[in-house]
């Protein structure tokens, strides 16, 4: 059974940093492209960062230069390092997985992903 479990969300002040983790099980981690999405209250789900099987990365413009996505294929964990947090980063953050044959495939479109975690809340106050 595929499982994705996010952790690391917290309430912080603007300018501070957080590191989110997504622990996975039940699938061959290295065969999947992974991504982080977020959803603010009353808004749609937004792609934040995606990492392909070969390590190719794509960020949303809103987080470029502040967030870093990474993965540990041995431990099967996806990370999101978030620096210089802003109030507009407040949202529930989700990790997602999609099995794809193309090594360099990535996407920030939520409908491209098959598996999702339950989310972890990040709140940033000014």
PDB file of C-alpha atoms in Angstrom:
ATOM      1  CA  UNK A   1       0.000   0.000   0.000  1.00  0.00           C
ATOM      2  CA  UNK A   2       1.377   3.368  -1.044  1.00  0.00           C
ATOM      3  CA  UNK A   3       1.805   5.764   1.845  1.00  0.00           C
ATOM      4  CA  UNK A   4       3.099   9.325   1.973  1.00  0.00           C
ATOM      5  CA  UNK A   5       3.338  11.027   5.361  1.00  0.00           C
ATOM      6  CA  UNK A   6       4.285  14.676   5.632  1.00  0.00           C
ATOM      7  CA  UNK A   7       5.783  16.288   8.725  1.00  0.00           C
ATOM      8  CA  UNK A   8       7.578  19.438   9.764  1.00  0.00           C
ATOM      9  CA  UNK A   9       4.807  21.981   9.473  1.00  0.00           C
ATOM     10  CA  UNK A  10       4.679  24.663  12.151  1.00  0.00           C
ATOM     11  CA  UNK A  11       3.701  28.240  12.980  1.00  0.00           C
ATOM     12  CA  UNK A  12       6.584  30.648  12.397  1.00  0.00           C
ATOM     13  CA  UNK A  13       7.344  34.324  11.928  1.00  0.00           C
ATOM     14  CA  UNK A  14       8.021  35.879   8.553  1.00  0.00           C
ATOM     15  CA  UNK A  15      11.641  35.448   7.545  1.00  0.00           C
ATOM     16  CA  UNK A  16      12.093  32.189   9.393  1.00  0.00           C
ATOM     17  CA  UNK A  17      12.746  28.763   7.888  1.00  0.00           C
ATOM     18  CA  UNK A  18      11.148  25.325   8.000  1.00  0.00           C
ATOM     19  CA  UNK A  19      12.012  21.923   6.632  1.00  0.00           C
ATOM     20  CA  UNK A  20       9.219  19.626   5.550  1.00  0.00           C
ATOM     21  CA  UNK A  21       9.682  15.878   5.154  1.00  0.00           C
ATOM     22  CA  UNK A  22       7.606  13.302   3.322  1.00  0.00           C
ATOM     23  CA  UNK A  23       8.270   9.743   4.382  1.00  0.00           C
ATOM     24  CA  UNK A  24       7.124   7.182   1.843  1.00  0.00           C
ATOM     25  CA  UNK A  25       6.490   3.453   1.710  1.00  0.00           C
ATOM     26  CA  UNK A  26       4.786   0.865  -0.425  1.00  0.00           C
ATOM     27  CA  UNK A  27       6.377   1.756  -3.757  1.00  0.00           C
ATOM     28  CA  UNK A  28       9.727   1.943  -5.505  1.00  0.00           C
ATOM     29  CA  UNK A  29      10.677   5.494  -4.586  1.00  0.00           C
ATOM     30  CA  UNK A  30      13.351   5.862  -7.255  1.00  0.00           C
ATOM     31  CA  UNK A  31      10.834   5.027  -9.991  1.00  0.00           C
ATOM     32  CA  UNK A  32       8.604   7.954  -9.121  1.00  0.00           C
ATOM     33  CA  UNK A  33       8.676  11.655  -9.777  1.00  0.00           C
ATOM     34  CA  UNK A  34       7.820  13.618  -6.647  1.00  0.00           C
ATOM     35  CA  UNK A  35       6.427  17.032  -5.894  1.00  0.00           C
ATOM     36  CA  UNK A  36       5.256  19.402  -3.213  1.00  0.00           C
ATOM     37  CA  UNK A  37       1.947  21.205  -3.508  1.00  0.00           C
ATOM     38  CA  UNK A  38       0.185  23.620  -1.208  1.00  0.00           C
ATOM     39  CA  UNK A  39      -3.342  24.747  -0.663  1.00  0.00           C
ATOM     40  CA  UNK A  40      -4.273  27.894   1.175  1.00  0.00           C
ATOM     41  CA  UNK A  41      -7.694  28.203   2.748  1.00  0.00           C
ATOM     42  CA  UNK A  42     -10.302  28.890   0.116  1.00  0.00           C
ATOM     43  CA  UNK A  43      -7.888  28.461  -2.771  1.00  0.00           C
ATOM     44  CA  UNK A  44      -6.935  25.756  -5.222  1.00  0.00           C
ATOM     45  CA  UNK A  45      -3.969  23.423  -4.953  1.00  0.00           C
ATOM     46  CA  UNK A  46      -0.755  25.022  -6.198  1.00  0.00           C
ATOM     47  CA  UNK A  47       2.370  23.258  -7.362  1.00  0.00           C
ATOM     48  CA  UNK A  48       5.407  24.400  -5.380  1.00  0.00           C
ATOM     49  CA  UNK A  49       8.305  22.223  -6.508  1.00  0.00           C
ATOM     50  CA  UNK A  50       8.826  19.042  -8.445  1.00  0.00           C
ATOM     51  CA  UNK A  51      11.777  16.684  -8.744  1.00  0.00           C
ATOM     52  CA  UNK A  52      12.126  14.135 -11.509  1.00  0.00           C
ATOM     53  CA  UNK A  53      13.598  10.670 -11.184  1.00  0.00           C
ATOM     54  CA  UNK A  54      16.939  11.941 -12.476  1.00  0.00           C
ATOM     55  CA  UNK A  55      16.949  14.914 -10.107  1.00  0.00           C
ATOM     56  CA  UNK A  56      15.708  17.531 -12.560  1.00  0.00           C
ATOM     57  CA  UNK A  57      13.894  20.213 -10.570  1.00  0.00           C
ATOM     58  CA  UNK A  58      11.226  22.801 -11.272  1.00  0.00           C
ATOM     59  CA  UNK A  59       9.980  25.491  -8.890  1.00  0.00           C
ATOM     60  CA  UNK A  60       6.986  27.743  -8.928  1.00  0.00           C
ATOM     61  CA  UNK A  61       7.977  31.359  -9.547  1.00  0.00           C
ATOM     62  CA  UNK A  62       6.594  32.318  -6.146  1.00  0.00           C
ATOM     63  CA  UNK A  63       9.144  30.169  -4.288  1.00  0.00           C
ATOM     64  CA  UNK A  64      12.133  30.227  -6.652  1.00  0.00           C
ATOM     65  CA  UNK A  65      15.261  31.125  -4.722  1.00  0.00           C
ATOM     66  CA  UNK A  66      13.654  30.549  -1.317  1.00  0.00           C
ATOM     67  CA  UNK A  67      12.602  26.882  -1.374  1.00  0.00           C
ATOM     68  CA  UNK A  68      14.708  23.816  -2.111  1.00  0.00           C
ATOM     69  CA  UNK A  69      13.320  20.382  -2.952  1.00  0.00           C
ATOM     70  CA  UNK A  70      15.466  17.310  -2.464  1.00  0.00           C
ATOM     71  CA  UNK A  71      15.111  13.591  -2.007  1.00  0.00           C
ATOM     72  CA  UNK A  72      16.903  10.682  -0.429  1.00  0.00           C
ATOM     73  CA  UNK A  73      16.353   7.605  -2.586  1.00  0.00           C
ATOM     74  CA  UNK A  74      17.898   5.322   0.031  1.00  0.00           C
ATOM     75  CA  UNK A  75      15.671   6.480   2.875  1.00  0.00           C
ATOM     76  CA  UNK A  76      12.720   7.122   0.509  1.00  0.00           C
ATOM     77  CA  UNK A  77      12.129  10.602   1.866  1.00  0.00           C
ATOM     78  CA  UNK A  78      11.251  13.807   0.046  1.00  0.00           C
ATOM     79  CA  UNK A  79      12.219  17.157   1.579  1.00  0.00           C
ATOM     80  CA  UNK A  80      11.269  20.780   1.152  1.00  0.00           C
ATOM     81  CA  UNK A  81      13.582  23.335   2.697  1.00  0.00           C
ATOM     82  CA  UNK A  82      11.739  26.646   3.012  1.00  0.00           C
ATOM     83  CA  UNK A  83      13.660  29.830   3.754  1.00  0.00           C
ATOM     84  CA  UNK A  84      12.637  33.473   4.061  1.00  0.00           C
ATOM     85  CA  UNK A  85       9.057  32.459   4.677  1.00  0.00           C
ATOM     86  CA  UNK A  86       6.313  34.960   3.934  1.00  0.00           C
ATOM     87  CA  UNK A  87       2.728  35.180   5.195  1.00  0.00           C
ATOM     88  CA  UNK A  88       1.562  34.223   1.702  1.00  0.00           C
ATOM     89  CA  UNK A  89       3.311  30.864   2.139  1.00  0.00           C
ATOM     90  CA  UNK A  90       0.685  29.944   4.724  1.00  0.00           C
ATOM     91  CA  UNK A  91      -1.033  26.774   3.526  1.00  0.00           C
ATOM     92  CA  UNK A  92      -1.362  23.052   3.954  1.00  0.00           C
ATOM     93  CA  UNK A  93       1.563  21.420   2.182  1.00  0.00           C
ATOM     94  CA  UNK A  94       1.190  18.067   0.454  1.00  0.00           C
ATOM     95  CA  UNK A  95       3.674  15.718  -1.123  1.00  0.00           C
ATOM     96  CA  UNK A  96       2.703  13.760  -4.210  1.00  0.00           C
ATOM     97  CA  UNK A  97       4.115  10.904  -6.257  1.00  0.00           C
ATOM     98  CA  UNK A  98       3.728   9.844  -9.863  1.00  0.00           C
ATOM     99  CA  UNK A  99       5.275   6.812 -11.481  1.00  0.00           C
ATOM    100  CA  UNK A 100       6.698   7.859 -14.852  1.00  0.00           C
ATOM    101  CA  UNK A 101       8.853   6.034 -17.347  1.00  0.00           C
ATOM    102  CA  UNK A 102      10.709   9.190 -18.393  1.00  0.00           C
ATOM    103  CA  UNK A 103      13.629   9.880 -16.086  1.00  0.00           C
ATOM    104  CA  UNK A 104      13.516  13.658 -16.478  1.00  0.00           C
ATOM    105  CA  UNK A 105       9.715  14.070 -16.222  1.00  0.00           C
ATOM    106  CA  UNK A 106       8.340  16.503 -13.686  1.00  0.00           C
ATOM    107  CA  UNK A 107       5.173  18.531 -13.330  1.00  0.00           C
ATOM    108  CA  UNK A 108       3.564  21.153 -11.139  1.00  0.00           C
ATOM    109  CA  UNK A 109       0.084  20.096 -12.249  1.00  0.00           C
ATOM    110  CA  UNK A 110      -1.790  18.310  -9.495  1.00  0.00           C
ATOM    111  CA  UNK A 111      -3.804  16.131 -11.874  1.00  0.00           C
ATOM    112  CA  UNK A 112      -0.580  14.454 -13.009  1.00  0.00           C
ATOM    113  CA  UNK A 113       0.016  12.789  -9.652  1.00  0.00           C
ATOM    114  CA  UNK A 114      -1.384   9.479  -8.521  1.00  0.00           C
ATOM    115  CA  UNK A 115      -0.589   9.408  -4.830  1.00  0.00           C
ATOM    116  CA  UNK A 116      -0.916  12.018  -2.118  1.00  0.00           C
ATOM    117  CA  UNK A 117      -0.165  12.510   1.531  1.00  0.00           C
ATOM    118  CA  UNK A 118      -2.526  13.986   4.092  1.00  0.00           C
ATOM    119  CA  UNK A 119      -0.700  17.294   4.388  1.00  0.00           C
ATOM    120  CA  UNK A 120       1.107  19.342   7.019  1.00  0.00           C
ATOM    121  CA  UNK A 121       0.134  22.866   8.028  1.00  0.00           C
ATOM    122  CA  UNK A 122       2.493  25.803   7.658  1.00  0.00           C
ATOM    123  CA  UNK A 123       1.463  29.146   9.131  1.00  0.00           C
ATOM    124  CA  UNK A 124       3.570  32.265   8.691  1.00  0.00           C
ATOM    125  CA  UNK A 125       2.719  35.411  10.612  1.00  0.00           C
ATOM    126  CA  UNK A 126       3.987  38.891   9.873  1.00  0.00           C
TER     127      UNK A 126
END
